[in-house]
Amino acid sequence: MNWKIYKVGERRSGNFALTGEFGKYPVDMNELSSETVRGIAQALESFIIGDRIKADAEGVTDSNGAAVFSGLDKGLYLAVAKRVKKEPLTYIATPLLFEIKEDGSAEEAFPKIYSVIVLQGQVSSYTVKKVWADNDNAYEARPVNVTVDLFKDGELYDTVVLDEASNWQHRWNTLDLDAEWRVVERDIPVKYSVLVDYNSKQFLIKNSYAPDLIIDGGEYTKPTTASVTTSTVSTTSSTAAKTSGSGLPQTGQLWWPVLPLVLGGMTLICIGMLSRKKNNDDEK
């Protein structure tokens, strides 16, 4: 399994802030929780694809199922995996966030992974839906439409416009199931933050009204007095995993096999995959 590592931010006054190329994106890092961390990671992944951001490091798991990265600076990182095909199954891992701390240590983080059976030439329908969290447009800040790009294996495939007339959604009916599809919202409305969630057939793009989310020197920050919150974006149910100290919250393990991202001391990162042959648990 191929993994790419991106440095997306760092701690500022106890909270995370997006930095570098990621500082321009309206992702609310002050709302990190076990319910939102997945949507945040997937939103950042969509921007990586849409803007072709180069990874800080890349590695492929060896015969022991491990890929090791060393020499990483402190900060917040995103790990993204490329799907793996092992006939008749395809294994897909969701992206995840992890932190390299000041002393070079890091905590364990467990991504979700699911398997699907894909036959050559098989096509299916995919739906993208816009979800608004703004009290039914009570603040009158919602735009009349939004633009969404669809990417196939990292390349732009289609562009659609979502609006109230379309019920803020669109369906593609003949997309190749053997490809990796992602959506990117363009020109996100001012005063809104964004989360992204997806499964094998549906994409949800959630914009939450966040009037205090501003760009400060290229980094998105929010005053601690802001009262706007976002709700859960998830197409599946999960149980929050335990965390210690002030580390990143993690969504729980949902599907087998579990692909642990083991974060060791001295900024040494090992990614391994544990698989079990249990076909009746595969998600079809």
PDB file of C-alpha atoms in Angstrom:
ATOM      1  CA  MET A   1       0.000   0.000   0.000  1.00  0.00           C
ATOM      2  CA  ASN A   2       1.339   3.380  -1.050  1.00  0.00           C
ATOM      3  CA  TRP A   3       1.192   6.187   1.556  1.00  0.00           C
ATOM      4  CA  LYS A   4       1.808   9.909   1.162  1.00  0.00           C
ATOM      5  CA  ILE A   5       2.488  12.268   4.070  1.00  0.00           C
ATOM      6  CA  TYR A   6       1.619  15.981   4.065  1.00  0.00           C
ATOM      7  CA  LYS A   7       2.415  18.570   6.727  1.00  0.00           C
ATOM      8  CA  VAL A   8      -0.810  20.572   7.021  1.00  0.00           C
ATOM      9  CA  GLY A   9      -0.411  22.638  10.195  1.00  0.00           C
ATOM     10  CA  GLU A  10       0.921  23.092  13.705  1.00  0.00           C
ATOM     11  CA  ARG A  11      -0.168  23.993  17.193  1.00  0.00           C
ATOM     12  CA  ARG A  12      -0.826  27.632  18.007  1.00  0.00           C
ATOM     13  CA  SER A  13      -1.750  28.503  21.594  1.00  0.00           C
ATOM     14  CA  GLY A  14      -2.926  24.966  22.247  1.00  0.00           C
ATOM     15  CA  ASN A  15      -5.042  24.695  19.089  1.00  0.00           C
ATOM     16  CA  PHE A  16      -4.155  23.550  15.597  1.00  0.00           C
ATOM     17  CA  ALA A  17      -3.818  26.004  12.696  1.00  0.00           C
ATOM     18  CA  LEU A  18      -3.406  25.169   9.043  1.00  0.00           C
ATOM     19  CA  THR A  19      -0.105  26.450   7.648  1.00  0.00           C
ATOM     20  CA  GLY A  20       1.830  26.642   4.398  1.00  0.00           C
ATOM     21  CA  GLU A  21      -0.148  25.715   1.304  1.00  0.00           C
ATOM     22  CA  PHE A  22      -3.037  24.588   3.505  1.00  0.00           C
ATOM     23  CA  GLY A  23      -3.421  27.937   5.286  1.00  0.00           C
ATOM     24  CA  LYS A  24      -5.815  29.268   2.638  1.00  0.00           C
ATOM     25  CA  TYR A  25      -8.454  26.580   3.102  1.00  0.00           C
ATOM     26  CA  PRO A  26     -11.588  27.256   5.218  1.00  0.00           C
ATOM     27  CA  VAL A  27     -11.331  24.172   7.406  1.00  0.00           C
ATOM     28  CA  ASP A  28     -12.180  24.877  11.051  1.00  0.00           C
ATOM     29  CA  MET A  29      -9.365  23.285  13.066  1.00  0.00           C
ATOM     30  CA  ASN A  30     -10.816  24.590  16.332  1.00  0.00           C
ATOM     31  CA  GLU A  31     -13.670  22.106  16.033  1.00  0.00           C
ATOM     32  CA  LEU A  32     -11.509  18.939  16.107  1.00  0.00           C
ATOM     33  CA  SER A  33     -13.409  16.072  17.700  1.00  0.00           C
ATOM     34  CA  SER A  34     -13.956  12.374  17.138  1.00  0.00           C
ATOM     35  CA  GLU A  35     -17.020  13.360  15.101  1.00  0.00           C
ATOM     36  CA  THR A  36     -15.338  15.928  12.813  1.00  0.00           C
ATOM     37  CA  VAL A  37     -11.752  14.707  12.409  1.00  0.00           C
ATOM     38  CA  ARG A  38     -12.659  12.386   9.537  1.00  0.00           C
ATOM     39  CA  GLY A  39     -14.480  15.137   7.620  1.00  0.00           C
ATOM     40  CA  ILE A  40     -11.542  17.486   8.182  1.00  0.00           C
ATOM     41  CA  ALA A  41      -9.014  14.916   6.913  1.00  0.00           C
ATOM     42  CA  GLN A  42     -11.109  14.181   3.836  1.00  0.00           C
ATOM     43  CA  ALA A  43     -11.630  17.883   3.103  1.00  0.00           C
ATOM     44  CA  LEU A  44      -7.854  18.399   3.168  1.00  0.00           C
ATOM     45  CA  GLU A  45      -7.411  15.366   0.913  1.00  0.00           C
ATOM     46  CA  SER A  46      -9.816  16.896  -1.615  1.00  0.00           C
ATOM     47  CA  PHE A  47      -7.799  20.127  -1.709  1.00  0.00           C
ATOM     48  CA  ILE A  48      -4.586  18.128  -2.223  1.00  0.00           C
ATOM     49  CA  ILE A  49      -6.139  16.483  -5.273  1.00  0.00           C
ATOM     50  CA  GLY A  50      -7.763  19.629  -6.640  1.00  0.00           C
ATOM     51  CA  ASP A  51      -4.667  21.815  -6.268  1.00  0.00           C
ATOM     52  CA  ARG A  52      -2.085  19.064  -6.941  1.00  0.00           C
ATOM     53  CA  ILE A  53      -0.188  19.634  -3.712  1.00  0.00           C
ATOM     54  CA  LYS A  54       3.090  17.710  -3.511  1.00  0.00           C
ATOM     55  CA  ALA A  55       3.615  15.287  -0.625  1.00  0.00           C
ATOM     56  CA  ASP A  56       6.371  15.832   1.943  1.00  0.00           C
ATOM     57  CA  ALA A  57       7.164  12.111   1.914  1.00  0.00           C
ATOM     58  CA  GLU A  58       5.995   8.939   0.181  1.00  0.00           C
ATOM     59  CA  GLY A  59       6.524   5.270   0.904  1.00  0.00           C
ATOM     60  CA  VAL A  60       5.253   1.801   0.059  1.00  0.00           C
ATOM     61  CA  THR A  61       4.657  -0.910   2.637  1.00  0.00           C
ATOM     62  CA  ASP A  62       7.189  -3.751   2.518  1.00  0.00           C
ATOM     63  CA  SER A  63       6.665  -7.524   2.799  1.00  0.00           C
ATOM     64  CA  ASN A  64       5.956  -7.047   6.501  1.00  0.00           C
ATOM     65  CA  GLY A  65       3.225  -4.521   5.750  1.00  0.00           C
ATOM     66  CA  ALA A  66       5.200  -1.507   7.020  1.00  0.00           C
ATOM     67  CA  ALA A  67       6.319   1.798   5.524  1.00  0.00           C
ATOM     68  CA  VAL A  68       8.681   3.901   7.637  1.00  0.00           C
ATOM     69  CA  PHE A  69       9.136   7.680   7.431  1.00  0.00           C
ATOM     70  CA  SER A  70      11.839   9.497   9.372  1.00  0.00           C
ATOM     71  CA  GLY A  71      13.082  13.045   9.872  1.00  0.00           C
ATOM     72  CA  LEU A  72       9.687  14.718  10.089  1.00  0.00           C
ATOM     73  CA  ASP A  73       9.450  18.100  11.822  1.00  0.00           C
ATOM     74  CA  LYS A  74       6.941  18.768  14.573  1.00  0.00           C
ATOM     75  CA  GLY A  75       3.470  19.599  13.380  1.00  0.00           C
ATOM     76  CA  LEU A  76       0.159  18.230  12.177  1.00  0.00           C
ATOM     77  CA  TYR A  77       0.318  15.739   9.303  1.00  0.00           C
ATOM     78  CA  LEU A  78      -2.143  14.117   6.937  1.00  0.00           C
ATOM     79  CA  ALA A  79      -1.570  10.547   5.719  1.00  0.00           C
ATOM     80  CA  VAL A  80      -3.273   9.433   2.498  1.00  0.00           C
ATOM     81  CA  ALA A  81      -3.201   5.892   1.077  1.00  0.00           C
ATOM     82  CA  LYS A  82      -3.683   4.669  -2.460  1.00  0.00           C
ATOM     83  CA  ARG A  83      -6.224   1.877  -2.811  1.00  0.00           C
ATOM     84  CA  VAL A  84      -4.913  -1.681  -3.110  1.00  0.00           C
ATOM     85  CA  LYS A  85      -6.351  -4.321  -5.436  1.00  0.00           C
ATOM     86  CA  LYS A  86      -6.185  -7.971  -4.496  1.00  0.00           C
ATOM     87  CA  GLU A  87      -8.641  -9.830  -6.690  1.00  0.00           C
ATOM     88  CA  PRO A  88     -11.532  -9.894  -6.292  1.00  0.00           C
ATOM     89  CA  LEU A  89     -11.309  -7.244  -3.583  1.00  0.00           C
ATOM     90  CA  THR A  90     -10.187  -3.635  -3.556  1.00  0.00           C
ATOM     91  CA  TYR A  91      -9.093  -2.191  -0.175  1.00  0.00           C
ATOM     92  CA  ILE A  92      -9.639   1.511   0.470  1.00  0.00           C
ATOM     93  CA  ALA A  93      -8.243   3.391   3.493  1.00  0.00           C
ATOM     94  CA  THR A  94      -9.612   6.756   4.616  1.00  0.00           C
ATOM     95  CA  PRO A  95      -7.084   9.579   5.203  1.00  0.00           C
ATOM     96  CA  LEU A  96      -6.110  10.441   8.757  1.00  0.00           C
ATOM     97  CA  LEU A  97      -4.425  13.144  10.806  1.00  0.00           C
ATOM     98  CA  PHE A  98      -1.589  12.682  13.273  1.00  0.00           C
ATOM     99  CA  GLU A  99       0.717  14.992  15.213  1.00  0.00           C
ATOM    100  CA  ILE A 100       4.482  14.951  15.664  1.00  0.00           C
ATOM    101  CA  LYS A 101       5.030  16.691  18.985  1.00  0.00           C
ATOM    102  CA  GLU A 102       7.782  19.008  20.217  1.00  0.00           C
ATOM    103  CA  ASP A 103       9.802  16.108  21.638  1.00  0.00           C
ATOM    104  CA  GLY A 104       9.472  14.064  18.457  1.00  0.00           C
ATOM    105  CA  SER A 105       6.865  11.698  19.863  1.00  0.00           C
ATOM    106  CA  ALA A 106       3.453  10.903  18.460  1.00  0.00           C
ATOM    107  CA  GLU A 107       0.366   8.935  19.332  1.00  0.00           C
ATOM    108  CA  GLU A 108      -1.201   5.994  17.520  1.00  0.00           C
ATOM    109  CA  ALA A 109      -3.918   6.714  15.003  1.00  0.00           C
ATOM    110  CA  PHE A 110      -6.178   4.173  13.328  1.00  0.00           C
ATOM    111  CA  PRO A 111      -7.695   4.890   9.906  1.00  0.00           C
ATOM    112  CA  LYS A 112     -10.801   3.155   8.624  1.00  0.00           C
ATOM    113  CA  ILE A 113     -10.474   0.713   5.768  1.00  0.00           C
ATOM    114  CA  TYR A 114     -13.124  -1.086   3.789  1.00  0.00           C
ATOM    115  CA  SER A 115     -13.157  -3.593   0.940  1.00  0.00           C
ATOM    116  CA  VAL A 116     -15.352  -3.792  -2.128  1.00  0.00           C
ATOM    117  CA  ILE A 117     -15.688  -6.318  -4.925  1.00  0.00           C
ATOM    118  CA  VAL A 118     -15.151  -4.618  -8.286  1.00  0.00           C
ATOM    119  CA  LEU A 119     -15.540  -6.428 -11.606  1.00  0.00           C
ATOM    120  CA  GLN A 120     -13.624  -5.162 -14.614  1.00  0.00           C
ATOM    121  CA  GLY A 121     -15.694  -2.667 -16.581  1.00  0.00           C
ATOM    122  CA  GLN A 122     -18.325  -2.376 -13.852  1.00  0.00           C
ATOM    123  CA  VAL A 123     -20.009   1.026 -13.556  1.00  0.00           C
ATOM    124  CA  SER A 124     -22.298   2.535 -10.956  1.00  0.00           C
ATOM    125  CA  SER A 125     -23.948   5.766  -9.865  1.00  0.00           C
ATOM    126  CA  TYR A 126     -22.277   8.271  -7.543  1.00  0.00           C
ATOM    127  CA  THR A 127     -24.040  11.134  -5.813  1.00  0.00           C
ATOM    128  CA  VAL A 128     -22.641  14.401  -4.490  1.00  0.00           C
ATOM    129  CA  LYS A 129     -24.819  16.288  -2.014  1.00  0.00           C
ATOM    130  CA  LYS A 130     -24.310  19.680  -0.430  1.00  0.00           C
ATOM    131  CA  VAL A 131     -25.309  19.932   3.237  1.00  0.00           C
ATOM    132  CA  TRP A 132     -25.776  23.348   4.837  1.00  0.00           C
ATOM    133  CA  ALA A 133     -25.395  23.934   8.582  1.00  0.00           C
ATOM    134  CA  ASP A 134     -26.650  27.501   8.834  1.00  0.00           C
ATOM    135  CA  ASN A 135     -30.046  27.311  10.526  1.00  0.00           C
ATOM    136  CA  ASP A 136     -31.876  27.104   7.201  1.00  0.00           C
ATOM    137  CA  ASN A 137     -30.007  30.124   5.849  1.00  0.00           C
ATOM    138  CA  ALA A 138     -31.048  32.237   8.828  1.00  0.00           C
ATOM    139  CA  TYR A 139     -27.984  34.468   8.312  1.00  0.00           C
ATOM    140  CA  GLU A 140     -28.720  34.990   4.592  1.00  0.00           C
ATOM    141  CA  ALA A 141     -25.104  34.220   3.749  1.00  0.00           C
ATOM    142  CA  ARG A 142     -25.714  31.162   1.569  1.00  0.00           C
ATOM    143  CA  PRO A 143     -24.849  31.597  -2.129  1.00  0.00           C
ATOM    144  CA  VAL A 144     -27.317  30.827  -4.920  1.00  0.00           C
ATOM    145  CA  ASN A 145     -25.099  27.982  -6.169  1.00  0.00           C
ATOM    146  CA  VAL A 146     -21.787  26.218  -5.667  1.00  0.00           C
ATOM    147  CA  THR A 147     -19.379  24.578  -8.119  1.00  0.00           C
ATOM    148  CA  VAL A 148     -18.033  21.067  -7.575  1.00  0.00           C
ATOM    149  CA  ASP A 149     -15.267  19.342  -9.544  1.00  0.00           C
ATOM    150  CA  LEU A 150     -15.188  15.569  -9.920  1.00  0.00           C
ATOM    151  CA  PHE A 151     -11.749  13.935 -10.161  1.00  0.00           C
ATOM    152  CA  LYS A 152     -10.990  10.470 -11.548  1.00  0.00           C
ATOM    153  CA  ASP A 153      -7.681   9.020 -10.319  1.00  0.00           C
ATOM    154  CA  GLY A 154      -6.409  12.534  -9.636  1.00  0.00           C
ATOM    155  CA  GLU A 155      -7.480  14.047 -12.983  1.00  0.00           C
ATOM    156  CA  LEU A 156     -10.382  16.442 -13.540  1.00  0.00           C
ATOM    157  CA  TYR A 157     -13.311  14.509 -15.033  1.00  0.00           C
ATOM    158  CA  ASP A 158     -16.391  16.736 -14.719  1.00  0.00           C
ATOM    159  CA  THR A 159     -17.679  19.986 -13.210  1.00  0.00           C
ATOM    160  CA  VAL A 160     -21.233  20.501 -11.943  1.00  0.00           C
ATOM    161  CA  VAL A 161     -23.180  23.356 -10.365  1.00  0.00           C
ATOM    162  CA  LEU A 162     -25.388  22.648  -7.338  1.00  0.00           C
ATOM    163  CA  ASP A 163     -28.274  24.912  -6.346  1.00  0.00           C
ATOM    164  CA  GLU A 164     -31.663  24.880  -4.677  1.00  0.00           C
ATOM    165  CA  ALA A 165     -33.395  23.794  -7.885  1.00  0.00           C
ATOM    166  CA  SER A 166     -31.283  20.615  -7.954  1.00  0.00           C
ATOM    167  CA  ASN A 167     -31.810  20.119  -4.209  1.00  0.00           C
ATOM    168  CA  TRP A 168     -28.094  20.808  -3.852  1.00  0.00           C
ATOM    169  CA  GLN A 169     -27.119  17.446  -5.330  1.00  0.00           C
ATOM    170  CA  HIS A 170     -26.054  15.716  -8.534  1.00  0.00           C
ATOM    171  CA  ARG A 171     -25.815  12.105  -9.652  1.00  0.00           C
ATOM    172  CA  TRP A 172     -23.408  10.564 -12.137  1.00  0.00           C
ATOM    173  CA  ASN A 173     -24.877   7.285 -13.399  1.00  0.00           C
ATOM    174  CA  THR A 174     -22.055   5.554 -15.299  1.00  0.00           C
ATOM    175  CA  LEU A 175     -18.821   6.029 -13.382  1.00  0.00           C
ATOM    176  CA  ASP A 176     -16.159   3.330 -13.480  1.00  0.00           C
ATOM    177  CA  LEU A 177     -16.060   1.533 -10.114  1.00  0.00           C
ATOM    178  CA  ASP A 178     -12.452   0.547 -10.691  1.00  0.00           C
ATOM    179  CA  ALA A 179     -11.360   4.204 -10.528  1.00  0.00           C
ATOM    180  CA  GLU A 180     -10.785   6.425  -7.509  1.00  0.00           C
ATOM    181  CA  TRP A 181     -13.298   9.290  -7.464  1.00  0.00           C
ATOM    182  CA  ARG A 182     -13.078  12.457  -5.369  1.00  0.00           C
ATOM    183  CA  VAL A 183     -14.962  15.771  -5.305  1.00  0.00           C
ATOM    184  CA  VAL A 184     -13.638  19.274  -4.660  1.00  0.00           C
ATOM    185  CA  GLU A 185     -15.800  22.294  -3.870  1.00  0.00           C
ATOM    186  CA  ARG A 186     -14.541  25.415  -5.625  1.00  0.00           C
ATOM    187  CA  ASP A 187     -14.877  28.986  -4.325  1.00  0.00           C
ATOM    188  CA  ILE A 188     -16.251  28.029  -0.925  1.00  0.00           C
ATOM    189  CA  PRO A 189     -18.651  30.720   0.283  1.00  0.00           C
ATOM    190  CA  VAL A 190     -17.291  33.435   2.553  1.00  0.00           C
ATOM    191  CA  LYS A 191     -18.143  32.870   6.249  1.00  0.00           C
ATOM    192  CA  TYR A 192     -18.471  29.104   5.755  1.00  0.00           C
ATOM    193  CA  SER A 193     -16.155  26.261   6.748  1.00  0.00           C
ATOM    194  CA  VAL A 194     -16.078  22.946   4.902  1.00  0.00           C
ATOM    195  CA  LEU A 195     -16.050  19.236   5.761  1.00  0.00           C
ATOM    196  CA  VAL A 196     -16.121  16.324   3.312  1.00  0.00           C
ATOM    197  CA  ASP A 197     -17.320  12.779   3.838  1.00  0.00           C
ATOM    198  CA  TYR A 198     -17.692   9.927   1.402  1.00  0.00           C
ATOM    199  CA  ASN A 199     -18.243   6.220   1.047  1.00  0.00           C
ATOM    200  CA  SER A 200     -18.120   3.990  -2.017  1.00  0.00           C
ATOM    201  CA  LYS A 201     -21.165   5.620  -3.663  1.00  0.00           C
ATOM    202  CA  GLN A 202     -21.851   9.014  -2.074  1.00  0.00           C
ATOM    203  CA  PHE A 203     -20.048  12.277  -1.358  1.00  0.00           C
ATOM    204  CA  LEU A 204     -21.251  14.763   1.246  1.00  0.00           C
ATOM    205  CA  ILE A 205     -19.863  18.306   1.264  1.00  0.00           C
ATOM    206  CA  LYS A 206     -20.882  20.197   4.370  1.00  0.00           C
ATOM    207  CA  ASN A 207     -20.630  23.964   4.745  1.00  0.00           C
ATOM    208  CA  SER A 208     -21.121  25.319   8.266  1.00  0.00           C
ATOM    209  CA  TYR A 209     -21.791  28.965   8.949  1.00  0.00           C
ATOM    210  CA  ALA A 210     -18.681  30.293  10.698  1.00  0.00           C
ATOM    211  CA  PRO A 211     -18.619  34.105  10.627  1.00  0.00           C
ATOM    212  CA  ASP A 212     -15.581  34.318  12.914  1.00  0.00           C
ATOM    213  CA  LEU A 213     -13.431  32.057  10.737  1.00  0.00           C
ATOM    214  CA  ILE A 214     -10.953  34.457   9.163  1.00  0.00           C
ATOM    215  CA  ILE A 215      -7.631  34.363   7.342  1.00  0.00           C
ATOM    216  CA  ASP A 216      -4.794  35.762   9.419  1.00  0.00           C
ATOM    217  CA  GLY A 217      -1.503  35.858   7.557  1.00  0.00           C
ATOM    218  CA  GLY A 218      -2.621  33.019   5.295  1.00  0.00           C
ATOM    219  CA  GLU A 219      -3.784  30.816   8.173  1.00  0.00           C
ATOM    220  CA  TYR A 220      -7.360  30.143   9.158  1.00  0.00           C
ATOM    221  CA  THR A 221      -8.016  30.970  12.803  1.00  0.00           C
ATOM    222  CA  LYS A 222     -11.053  31.618  14.934  1.00  0.00           C
ATOM    223  CA  PRO A 223     -11.395  33.617  18.174  1.00  0.00           C
ATOM    224  CA  THR A 224     -11.919  31.428  21.221  1.00  0.00           C
ATOM    225  CA  THR A 225     -15.099  33.376  22.011  1.00  0.00           C
ATOM    226  CA  ALA A 226     -16.872  32.231  18.843  1.00  0.00           C
ATOM    227  CA  SER A 227     -20.032  30.295  19.531  1.00  0.00           C
ATOM    228  CA  VAL A 228     -20.624  28.688  16.130  1.00  0.00           C
ATOM    229  CA  THR A 229     -20.261  24.911  16.139  1.00  0.00           C
ATOM    230  CA  THR A 230     -20.568  22.233  13.501  1.00  0.00           C
ATOM    231  CA  SER A 231     -22.413  18.962  13.686  1.00  0.00           C
ATOM    232  CA  THR A 232     -21.302  15.485  12.693  1.00  0.00           C
ATOM    233  CA  VAL A 233     -20.729  14.648   9.028  1.00  0.00           C
ATOM    234  CA  SER A 234     -20.716  10.902   8.595  1.00  0.00           C
ATOM    235  CA  THR A 235     -22.262   8.341   6.305  1.00  0.00           C
ATOM    236  CA  THR A 236     -21.459   5.562   8.749  1.00  0.00           C
ATOM    237  CA  SER A 237     -21.637   4.983  12.488  1.00  0.00           C
ATOM    238  CA  SER A 238     -18.550   4.532  14.619  1.00  0.00           C
ATOM    239  CA  THR A 239     -17.355   4.481  18.190  1.00  0.00           C
ATOM    240  CA  ALA A 240     -14.830   7.029  19.372  1.00  0.00           C
ATOM    241  CA  ALA A 241     -11.470   5.517  20.233  1.00  0.00           C
ATOM    242  CA  LYS A 242      -9.778   6.404  23.487  1.00  0.00           C
ATOM    243  CA  THR A 243      -7.142   9.116  23.434  1.00  0.00           C
ATOM    244  CA  SER A 244      -4.760  10.292  26.090  1.00  0.00           C
ATOM    245  CA  GLY A 245      -3.645  13.762  27.032  1.00  0.00           C
ATOM    246  CA  SER A 246      -4.366  16.496  24.522  1.00  0.00           C
ATOM    247  CA  GLY A 247      -3.718  14.402  21.448  1.00  0.00           C
ATOM    248  CA  LEU A 248      -5.812  14.306  18.307  1.00  0.00           C
ATOM    249  CA  PRO A 249      -9.225  12.678  18.607  1.00  0.00           C
ATOM    250  CA  GLN A 250      -9.675   9.614  16.442  1.00  0.00           C
ATOM    251  CA  THR A 251     -12.721   8.012  14.956  1.00  0.00           C
ATOM    252  CA  GLY A 252     -13.049   4.377  15.922  1.00  0.00           C
ATOM    253  CA  GLN A 253     -12.272   1.279  13.899  1.00  0.00           C
ATOM    254  CA  LEU A 254     -15.168   0.515  11.587  1.00  0.00           C
ATOM    255  CA  TRP A 255     -14.152  -2.048   9.003  1.00  0.00           C
ATOM    256  CA  TRP A 256     -11.623  -4.864   8.873  1.00  0.00           C
ATOM    257  CA  PRO A 257      -8.809  -5.168   8.132  1.00  0.00           C
ATOM    258  CA  VAL A 258      -7.373  -2.522  10.439  1.00  0.00           C
ATOM    259  CA  LEU A 259      -4.545  -0.541   8.911  1.00  0.00           C
ATOM    260  CA  PRO A 260      -2.719   0.979  11.899  1.00  0.00           C
ATOM    261  CA  LEU A 261      -0.595   4.044  11.492  1.00  0.00           C
ATOM    262  CA  VAL A 262       1.924   3.471  14.276  1.00  0.00           C
ATOM    263  CA  LEU A 263       3.645   6.633  15.333  1.00  0.00           C
ATOM    264  CA  GLY A 264       6.863   6.116  17.236  1.00  0.00           C
ATOM    265  CA  GLY A 265       9.296   8.450  18.978  1.00  0.00           C
ATOM    266  CA  MET A 266      12.048  10.461  17.308  1.00  0.00           C
ATOM    267  CA  THR A 267       9.713  11.394  14.423  1.00  0.00           C
ATOM    268  CA  LEU A 268       9.793   7.831  13.092  1.00  0.00           C
ATOM    269  CA  ILE A 269       6.550   6.762  11.485  1.00  0.00           C
ATOM    270  CA  CYS A 270       5.630   3.221  10.558  1.00  0.00           C
ATOM    271  CA  ILE A 271       2.560   2.345   8.571  1.00  0.00           C
ATOM    272  CA  GLY A 272       1.481  -1.288   8.603  1.00  0.00           C
ATOM    273  CA  MET A 273      -1.461  -3.283   7.378  1.00  0.00           C
ATOM    274  CA  LEU A 274      -2.978  -6.262   9.189  1.00  0.00           C
ATOM    275  CA  SER A 275      -5.412  -8.225   7.075  1.00  0.00           C
ATOM    276  CA  ARG A 276      -7.638 -11.171   7.857  1.00  0.00           C
ATOM    277  CA  LYS A 277      -9.228 -13.495   5.326  1.00  0.00           C
ATOM    278  CA  LYS A 278     -12.813 -13.204   6.418  1.00  0.00           C
ATOM    279  CA  ASN A 279     -14.830 -12.680   3.300  1.00  0.00           C
ATOM    280  CA  ASN A 280     -18.185 -12.617   5.049  1.00  0.00           C
ATOM    281  CA  ASP A 281     -17.167  -9.352   6.734  1.00  0.00           C
ATOM    282  CA  ASP A 282     -16.322  -7.638   3.436  1.00  0.00           C
ATOM    283  CA  GLU A 283     -18.456  -4.702   2.562  1.00  0.00           C
ATOM    284  CA  LYS A 284     -19.960  -5.178  -0.868  1.00  0.00           C
TER     285      LYS A 284
END
